[in-house]
Coordinates of C-alpha atoms and ligand atoms in Angstrom, one line a residue:
X1 CA 90.6 143.5 142.6
X2 CA 87.0 142.4 142.5
X3 CA 85.2 143.1 145.6
X4 CA 82.4 141.1 147.0
X5 CA 80.0 144.0 146.2
X6 CA 80.9 144.2 142.6
X7 CA 80.6 140.5 142.3
X8 CA 77.2 140.4 143.8
X9 CA 76.0 143.2 141.5
X10 CA 77.5 141.5 138.6
X11 CA 76.3 138.1 139.8
X12 CA 72.7 138.9 139.1
X13 CA 72.2 142.6 139.4
X14 CA 69.0 141.6 141.1
X15 CA 70.0 140.1 144.4
X16 CA 67.9 142.7 146.2
X17 CA 64.6 141.1 145.6
X18 CA 63.4 138.0 147.4
X19 CA 62.1 136.5 144.1
X20 CA 65.5 136.9 142.6
X21 CA 67.1 135.4 145.6
X22 CA 64.8 132.4 145.3
X23 CA 65.6 132.1 141.6
X24 CA 69.3 132.1 142.5
X25 CA 68.7 129.4 145.1
X26 CA 66.9 127.3 142.6
X27 CA 69.7 127.7 140.2
X28 CA 72.1 126.5 142.9
X29 CA 73.6 129.9 143.5
X30 CA 73.5 131.1 147.1
X31 CA 74.8 134.4 148.5
X32 CA 78.6 134.2 148.9
X33 CA 81.0 134.5 151.7
X34 CA 82.3 137.8 152.9
X35 CA 85.9 137.5 151.6
X36 CA 86.9 139.2 148.4
X37 CA 89.6 138.0 146.0
X38 CA 93.3 138.6 146.7
X39 CA 95.4 141.0 144.7
X40 CA 96.5 139.7 141.3
X41 CA 100.0 138.5 141.6
X42 CA 102.7 139.9 139.3
X43 CA 104.1 137.3 136.9
X44 CA 107.5 136.4 138.2
X45 CA 110.5 135.3 136.2
X46 CA 110.2 131.5 136.4
X47 CA 112.1 128.4 135.6
X48 CA 111.8 126.0 132.7
X49 CA 109.9 122.8 133.3
X50 CA 110.7 120.0 130.8
X51 CA 108.2 117.2 130.2
X52 CA 108.4 114.3 127.9
X53 CA 105.1 113.0 126.7
X54 CA 105.0 109.8 124.6
X55 CA 101.6 109.0 123.2
X56 CA 101.5 105.2 123.1
X57 CA 99.3 102.3 123.7
X58 CA 100.0 101.0 127.2
X59 CA 97.9 98.1 128.6
X60 CA 96.7 99.5 131.9
X61 CA 94.6 98.3 134.7
X62 CA 92.6 101.1 136.2
X63 CA 90.7 99.9 139.2
X64 CA 87.4 100.8 137.5
X65 CA 88.2 98.3 134.8
X66 CA 87.6 95.4 137.2
X67 CA 91.1 94.0 137.3
X68 CA 91.7 93.6 133.6
X69 CA 94.2 95.6 131.5
X70 CA 92.8 97.6 128.7
X71 CA 94.8 99.0 125.7
X72 CA 94.7 102.5 126.9
X73 CA 96.4 105.3 125.0
X74 CA 98.4 107.5 127.5
X75 CA 101.1 110.1 127.5
X76 CA 103.4 108.4 130.1
X77 CA 104.3 105.3 131.9
X78 CA 103.2 105.1 135.5
X79 CA 100.1 106.7 137.0
X80 CA 97.3 107.8 134.7
X81 CA 96.9 110.6 133.8
X82 CA 100.1 112.6 133.3
X83 CA 100.3 115.5 135.7
X84 CA 102.3 118.6 134.9
X85 CA 102.7 121.2 137.6
X86 CA 104.2 124.7 137.1
X87 CA 104.4 127.9 139.0
X88 CA 103.2 131.1 137.5
X89 CA 106.0 132.5 135.4
X90 CA 107.5 129.1 134.5
X91 CA 107.9 128.0 130.9
X92 CA 106.7 124.6 129.9
X93 CA 108.8 122.8 127.4
X94 CA 107.0 119.6 126.5
X95 CA 108.0 117.2 123.8
X96 CA 105.3 115.1 122.2
X97 CA 106.4 111.8 120.7
X98 CA 103.8 109.9 118.7
X99 CA 104.2 106.1 119.3
X100 CA 100.5 105.3 118.7
X101 CA 100.0 101.9 117.2
X102 CA 98.4 102.7 113.9
X103 CA 100.4 104.0 110.9
X104 CA 97.9 106.8 110.2
X105 CA 97.1 107.8 113.8
X106 CA 98.2 111.4 113.8
X107 CA 98.1 113.4 117.0
X108 CA 98.9 116.7 118.7
X109 CA 98.3 118.3 122.1
X110 CA 95.8 121.1 122.8
X111 CA 96.4 122.9 126.1
X112 CA 92.8 123.5 127.0
X113 CA 92.1 126.9 128.4
X114 CA 95.7 128.2 128.3
X115 CA 95.9 131.6 126.6
X116 CA 99.1 130.8 124.7
X117 CA 100.7 131.8 121.3
X118 CA 98.7 130.4 118.4
X119 CA 101.4 128.1 117.1
X120 CA 101.4 126.3 120.5
X121 CA 97.7 125.6 120.5
X122 CA 98.0 122.1 119.2
X123 CA 95.3 122.0 116.5
X124 CA 96.6 120.0 113.5
X125 CA 96.6 121.6 110.1
X126 CA 95.2 124.9 111.5
X127 CA 98.3 125.9 113.6
X128 CA 100.8 123.1 113.3
X129 CA 101.5 120.0 111.2
X130 CA 99.9 116.9 112.6
X131 CA 102.4 114.7 114.4
X132 CA 102.6 111.3 112.6
X133 CA 103.7 108.1 114.3
X134 CA 107.5 108.2 114.7
X135 CA 107.6 112.1 114.9
X136 CA 108.3 114.5 117.7
X137 CA 106.8 117.9 118.2
X138 CA 108.1 120.4 120.8
X139 CA 105.8 122.8 122.6
X140 CA 107.2 125.8 124.6
X141 CA 105.1 128.5 126.3
X142 CA 104.6 130.4 129.5
X143 CA 101.0 130.1 130.7
X144 CA 99.8 133.5 131.7
X145 CA 97.1 132.3 134.1
X146 CA 97.2 130.3 137.3
X147 CA 94.8 127.5 138.0
X148 CA 93.5 124.1 137.0
X149 CA 93.8 123.2 133.3
X150 CA 94.1 120.0 131.3
X151 CA 95.4 118.9 127.9
X152 CA 94.2 116.5 125.3
X153 CA 94.7 115.6 121.7
X154 CA 92.8 117.3 119.0
X155 CA 92.5 114.6 116.2
X156 CA 90.3 111.6 116.3
X157 CA 89.6 112.9 119.8
X158 CA 86.6 110.7 120.4
X159 CA 88.8 107.7 120.4
X160 CA 92.1 109.2 121.5
X161 CA 90.6 110.9 124.5
X162 CA 88.2 107.9 124.9
X163 CA 91.2 105.7 125.4
X164 CA 92.8 108.0 127.9
X165 CA 95.1 110.5 126.1
X166 CA 94.8 113.4 128.5
X167 CA 96.8 115.1 131.2
X168 CA 96.4 117.6 133.9
X169 CA 98.2 121.0 133.9
X170 CA 98.3 122.9 137.2
X171 CA 99.7 126.4 137.4
X172 CA 100.4 127.3 141.0
X173 CA 100.8 130.8 142.5
X174 CA 97.1 131.7 143.0
X175 CA 96.6 131.2 146.8
X176 CA 96.2 133.8 149.4
X177 CA 96.5 131.3 152.3
X178 CA 97.4 127.7 152.0
X179 CA 94.7 125.0 152.1
X180 CA 95.0 121.8 154.1
X181 CA 95.1 119.6 151.0
X182 CA 95.2 120.0 147.2
X183 CA 93.6 117.1 145.3
X184 CA 92.8 116.6 141.7
X185 CA 89.6 114.7 140.9
X186 CA 89.3 113.6 137.2
X187 CA 85.7 112.7 136.5
X188 CA 84.9 110.7 133.4
X189 CA 83.2 107.7 132.0
X190 CA 85.0 104.8 130.3
X191 CA 83.6 103.2 127.2
X192 CA 84.4 99.8 128.6
X193 CA 82.7 96.5 129.1
X194 CA 84.4 95.3 132.3
X195 CA 83.2 91.7 132.0
X196 CA 84.6 91.4 128.5
X197 CA 87.7 93.5 129.3
X198 CA 87.1 95.5 126.1
X199 CA 86.5 99.0 125.0
X200 CA 83.0 99.6 123.6
X201 CA 82.3 101.9 120.7
X202 CA 83.5 105.5 121.3
X203 CA 81.3 106.8 118.5
X204 CA 77.7 105.9 117.5
X205 CA 75.6 107.7 114.9
X206 CA 72.7 107.8 117.4
X207 CA 74.9 109.3 120.1
X208 CA 76.5 111.8 117.7
X209 CA 73.1 113.0 116.7
X210 CA 71.9 113.3 120.3
X211 CA 73.7 113.9 123.6
X212 CA 76.7 111.8 122.7
X213 CA 77.6 108.1 123.5
X214 CA 77.9 107.6 127.2
X215 CA 80.5 105.2 128.6
X216 CA 79.0 102.7 131.0
X217 CA 81.6 102.9 133.7
X218 CA 81.7 106.1 135.8
X219 CA 84.9 107.0 137.5
X220 CA 86.9 109.5 139.6
X221 CA 90.7 109.1 139.1
X222 CA 90.2 105.8 137.4
X223 CA 88.1 104.2 140.2
X224 CA 84.5 103.7 140.9
X225 CA 83.4 105.8 143.9
X226 CA 86.9 106.0 145.5
X227 CA 87.5 107.0 149.1
X228 CA 89.4 110.3 149.1
X229 CA 91.2 110.8 152.4
X230 CA 91.5 114.3 153.6
X231 CA 92.8 115.9 156.8
X232 CA 89.9 116.0 159.3
X233 CA 88.2 119.3 159.4
X234 CA 90.7 120.7 157.0
X235 CA 89.8 123.3 154.3
X236 CA 90.8 121.2 151.3
X237 CA 91.2 122.3 147.7
X238 CA 89.6 120.0 145.2
X239 CA 90.3 120.5 141.6
X240 CA 87.3 118.9 139.8
X241 CA 87.8 118.3 136.1
X242 CA 85.1 116.9 133.8
X243 CA 87.4 115.1 131.4
X244 CA 84.6 113.2 129.8
X245 CA 84.0 113.3 126.0
X246 CA 80.3 113.6 126.4
X247 CA 78.6 113.7 129.8
X248 CA 77.3 116.9 131.4
X249 CA 77.3 116.5 135.1
X250 CA 75.4 118.3 137.8
X251 CA 77.9 118.4 140.6
X252 CA 77.1 118.7 144.3
X253 CA 78.7 117.8 147.6
X254 CA 76.7 116.2 150.4
X255 CA 77.6 116.0 154.0
X256 CA 80.1 118.9 154.0
X257 CA 80.3 122.6 153.4
X258 CA 81.9 123.4 150.1
X259 CA 82.5 126.5 148.0
X260 CA 83.6 127.2 144.5
X261 CA 86.7 129.3 144.3
X262 CA 87.6 129.1 140.6
X263 CA 85.8 128.2 137.4
X264 CA 87.9 127.1 134.4
X265 CA 91.0 128.1 136.3
X266 CA 90.0 131.7 137.0
X267 CA 89.2 132.8 140.5
X268 CA 85.7 133.7 141.7
X269 CA 84.9 135.0 145.2
X270 CA 84.0 131.9 147.2
X271 CA 80.5 130.9 146.2
X272 CA 78.6 128.2 148.1
X273 CA 78.4 125.0 146.0
X274 CA 75.0 123.5 146.0
X275 CA 74.9 122.3 142.4
X276 CA 77.0 123.3 139.4
X277 CA 76.6 122.0 136.0
X278 CA 79.8 120.9 134.4
X279 CA 79.9 120.1 130.7
X280 CA 82.9 118.3 129.2
X281 CA 86.1 120.2 129.8
X282 CA 84.8 122.3 132.6
X283 CA 86.9 122.6 135.7
X284 CA 85.9 124.0 139.1
X285 CA 88.1 124.4 142.1
X286 CA 86.3 123.8 145.3
X287 CA 87.2 124.2 149.0
X288 CA 85.6 121.6 151.2
X289 CA 85.6 121.4 154.9
X290 CA 86.6 117.8 155.4
X291 CA 84.6 115.5 157.6
X292 CA 85.9 114.3 160.9
X293 CA 85.4 111.1 162.9
X294 CA 83.3 108.6 161.2
X295 CA 81.5 111.1 159.0
X296 CA 81.6 110.9 155.3
X297 CA 81.0 113.5 152.6
X298 CA 80.0 112.7 149.1
X299 CA 80.6 114.0 145.6
X300 CA 77.5 113.5 143.6
X301 CA 76.2 113.9 140.1
X302 CA 72.6 114.9 140.1
X303 CA 72.1 115.0 136.4
X304 CA 70.4 111.6 136.4
X305 CA 67.0 110.9 138.1
X306 CA 68.9 108.9 140.7
X307 CA 72.0 110.9 141.8
X308 CA 75.2 109.0 141.3
X309 CA 77.9 109.0 144.0
X310 CA 81.2 109.6 142.2
X311 CA 83.5 109.7 145.2
X312 CA 83.4 110.0 149.0
X313 CA 85.5 111.9 151.4
X314 CA 86.8 110.9 154.8
X315 CA 88.8 112.9 157.3
X316 CA 91.7 111.6 159.4
X317 CA 94.1 112.9 162.0
X318 CA 93.6 115.7 164.5
X319 CA 90.9 118.1 163.4
X320 CA 92.5 121.0 161.7
X321 CA 90.0 123.8 162.0
X322 CA 87.3 124.9 164.4
X323 CA 86.3 128.2 162.9
X324 CA 83.1 128.7 161.0
X325 CA 83.6 127.7 157.3
X326 CA 84.7 130.8 155.3
X327 CA 87.1 129.5 152.7
X328 CA 90.2 131.5 151.8
X329 CA 89.7 133.1 148.3
X330 CA 92.2 132.8 145.5
X331 CA 94.0 135.8 143.9
X332 CA 92.1 137.6 141.2
X333 CA 92.8 136.4 137.6
X334 CA 94.3 138.6 134.9
X335 CA 91.8 138.2 132.0
X336 CA 91.6 141.5 130.2
X337 CA 88.3 143.3 130.9
X338 CA 86.2 143.8 127.7
X339 CA 84.9 147.2 127.0
X340 CA 81.2 146.6 126.7
X341 CA 80.4 150.1 125.4
X342 CA 82.6 149.8 122.3
X343 CA 82.3 146.0 121.9
X344 CA 81.4 144.6 118.5
X345 CA 78.5 142.2 118.6
X346 CA 78.5 138.9 116.7
X347 CA 75.9 136.1 116.6
X348 CA 76.6 132.4 116.5
X349 CA 73.8 129.9 116.2
X350 CA 74.2 126.2 117.0
X351 CA 71.9 123.9 115.1
X352 CA 71.3 120.4 114.1
X353 CA 71.7 119.7 110.4
X354 CA 69.0 117.9 108.4
X355 CA 70.9 114.6 108.8
X356 CA 71.3 115.4 112.5
X357 CA 67.6 115.8 113.0
X358 CA 67.0 112.6 111.1
X359 CA 69.5 110.6 113.2
X360 CA 68.0 112.0 116.4
X361 CA 64.5 111.3 115.4
X362 CA 62.8 109.0 117.9
X363 CA 62.2 106.2 115.4
X364 CA 65.6 105.6 114.1
X365 CA 65.8 101.9 115.0
X366 CA 64.4 100.5 111.8
X367 CA 67.6 100.9 109.9
X368 CA 66.1 102.9 107.1
X369 CA 67.2 106.4 108.1
X370 CA 70.4 105.2 109.6
X371 CA 71.3 103.4 106.4
X372 CA 70.8 106.6 104.5
X373 CA 73.0 108.5 106.9
X374 CA 75.8 106.0 106.7
X375 CA 75.9 106.7 103.0
X376 CA 75.7 110.4 103.3
X377 CA 78.0 112.6 105.3
X378 CA 78.4 112.4 109.0
X379 CA 77.4 116.0 109.4
X380 CA 74.8 116.4 112.2
X381 CA 75.6 119.8 113.6
X382 CA 76.4 123.3 112.4
X383 CA 77.5 126.7 113.6
X384 CA 75.8 129.5 111.7
X385 CA 74.6 126.9 109.2
X386 CA 78.1 125.8 108.4
X387 CA 79.5 122.4 109.3
X388 CA 83.2 121.4 109.5
X389 CA 83.6 119.5 106.3
X390 CA 85.1 116.3 107.8
X391 CA 85.7 114.6 111.1
X392 CA 89.4 115.6 111.1
X393 CA 90.8 119.0 110.6
X394 CA 92.5 118.5 107.2
X395 CA 90.1 120.3 105.0
X396 CA 90.1 123.8 106.4
X397 CA 87.0 125.9 105.7
X398 CA 87.3 129.7 105.9
X399 CA 87.0 131.2 109.4
X400 CA 83.6 131.8 111.0
X401 CA 84.5 135.4 111.8
X402 CA 87.3 137.9 111.5
X403 CA 88.1 139.8 114.6
X404 CA 90.3 142.8 115.1
X405 CA 93.2 142.4 117.6
X406 CA 92.6 144.5 120.7
X407 CA 88.9 145.0 120.1
X408 CA 86.2 143.9 122.6
X409 CA 83.5 141.5 121.4
X410 CA 80.2 140.3 122.6
X411 CA 79.3 137.0 121.2
X412 CA 75.6 136.1 121.3
X413 CA 75.5 132.3 121.5
X414 CA 72.2 130.8 120.5
X415 CA 71.4 127.1 120.9
X416 CA 68.4 126.3 118.7
X417 CA 68.7 122.6 119.2
X418 CA 67.1 120.1 121.6
X419 CA 70.5 119.1 123.1
X420 CA 73.0 120.9 125.2
X421 CA 76.3 122.2 123.8
X422 CA 79.4 123.2 125.9
X423 CA 80.9 125.8 123.6
X424 CA 84.7 126.2 123.8
X425 CA 86.9 128.9 122.5
X426 CA 90.7 128.5 122.1
X427 CA 93.2 131.1 123.1
X428 CA 90.8 133.4 125.0
X429 CA 88.6 133.2 128.0
X430 CA 85.0 134.4 127.9
X431 CA 83.3 136.5 130.5
X432 CA 79.7 135.4 130.9
X433 CA 77.3 138.3 130.8
X434 CA 73.8 136.9 130.7
X435 CA 71.7 134.0 129.7
X436 CA 68.0 133.5 129.2
X437 CA 68.0 130.1 131.0
X438 CA 70.6 129.8 133.6
X439 CA 71.0 132.1 136.6
X440 CA 74.7 132.0 137.2
X441 CA 77.0 134.7 138.7
X442 CA 79.2 136.5 136.4
X443 CA 82.4 134.5 135.9
X444 CA 85.0 133.6 133.3
X445 CA 84.9 130.4 131.3
X446 CA 86.6 128.9 128.3
X447 CA 83.7 126.4 127.8
X448 CA 80.2 127.8 128.2
X449 CA 77.4 125.2 128.6
X450 CA 74.4 126.1 126.5
X451 CA 71.2 124.3 127.5
X452 CA 68.6 123.4 124.8
X453 CA 67.2 126.6 123.4
X454 CA 69.4 128.7 125.6
X455 CA 70.7 132.1 124.5
X456 CA 73.7 133.6 126.3
X457 CA 76.1 136.5 125.9
X458 CA 79.8 136.4 126.5
X459 CA 82.4 139.1 126.1
X460 CA 86.1 139.1 125.7
X461 CA 89.0 141.1 124.3
X462 CA 90.4 139.6 121.1
X463 CA 93.9 140.1 122.2
X464 CA 95.5 137.0 120.9
X465 CA 96.3 136.9 117.2
X466 CA 95.8 133.8 115.1
X467 CA 93.3 131.2 114.1
X468 CA 91.4 129.9 117.1
X469 CA 89.0 126.9 117.2
X470 CA 85.5 127.5 118.4
X471 CA 83.6 124.3 118.9
X472 CA 81.3 122.2 121.0
X473 CA 83.2 120.1 123.5
X474 CA 80.8 117.1 123.2
X475 CA 83.4 115.4 121.0
X476 CA 80.9 113.6 118.8
X477 CA 79.2 116.9 118.1
X478 CA 82.5 118.5 117.4
X479 CA 83.5 115.7 115.0
X480 CA 80.2 115.7 113.2
X481 CA 80.3 119.4 112.3
X482 CA 79.9 121.7 115.3
X483 CA 83.4 123.1 114.9
X484 CA 84.8 126.2 113.3
X485 CA 87.4 128.8 114.0
X486 CA 87.7 132.5 114.4
X487 CA 90.6 134.6 113.1
X488 CA 92.1 137.4 115.1
X489 CA 94.1 139.7 112.9
Ligands
C2O1 CU1 89.5 121.0 124.9 CU2 89.4 122.4 121.0 O1 89.4 121.6 123.0
CU2 CU1 77.3 120.0 121.1

């Protein structure tokens, strides 16, 4: 069990000084609440949950499309996106059938953040054959962690995810007390021109060399600034998922008290939410004290000069709670604790390639440099000076590193570029140790956001054998080189 005290010490190690407290406040981290995490629950014998996922084009009208159907690619008929819900100990048996409309449109499912056996990880060529149109692949695994996860395809992801091929995976069994509501909020842009009723380009050279190509329509659960109805004065669990291919959001809540209770599925002692940066694939679970009467609370993204209201919350019914806001914590996670004394250190540097620097140069409008890049490779990004050879996974390079099973590692992650990179590892969950730029409490994450020129250290136990992808989750960066894998033997 992690106590509040250990957490505070780990959180900064420096909370005692006023200057440090001010730094924490600037970073959006305020002192926490007084309640520590619940005991880790034992993994019970569960049931088998079967799911049938059929990847296909389905003309769909999301309300954010302005009334017109778009040729979305989705996993199921009915509401977008697919939602799978298990209880800790349950086995998921999911069949994936590829009915995508192009003869060469291969696919697969990656269960993002789930520490599962390597052959269930859904990376084509690396751990499974790609699933071609007409084929079926069956996944079967027992997720070892509770929390909020999602799944997406891992080939031509910029388009497949861009068109909607994603789903939510929730593993229940992590609460110490029940909340008054439990609501999933999927935040993402759409590459859509609503007036024309068409998708706009998912990939641009300019975007790939910079921060990615933003979709012009912002949404939560497929709607522009929806009203989310909650029980008045309830302590409501919100599962925020940044499912965008590109956008890094700076998430805050206005008009209500709110606390983060989990990051990337793994519990943290409740931490007041003022602003939390969420790169693509990041999830946070938040408890919000819902408004009552005519009051409204707002979910905002402060990453742009003018904050964007993503959704708003209203409260209805008899007020549920009168007590001071002190949200119930979740149960502690079960991520193995790395041994920092014996850990092996490894360095990973994230760079732009020469072509990447060229395409990102301010003066790329004249056609000259872009023309050259069109003829050369689309390799704009590297890890340790190596780029994944092609946009898909079919030409496997050697692993970036060999790790010994059971050994603890400290990865020093160094971003020497002018753009941010959310760095994701498959099959494992990092513990953030320190960073030279962001003042965040110690927590677990499967996708660590590195700001420009940031250096951070993460630790983990390499306890899961196999080949595990290690890449940037800005998909255009991933698909133009910033992707590799580590091998745990
Ligand atoms: Cu969510 Cu390899 O990705
Ligand atoms: Cu990146």
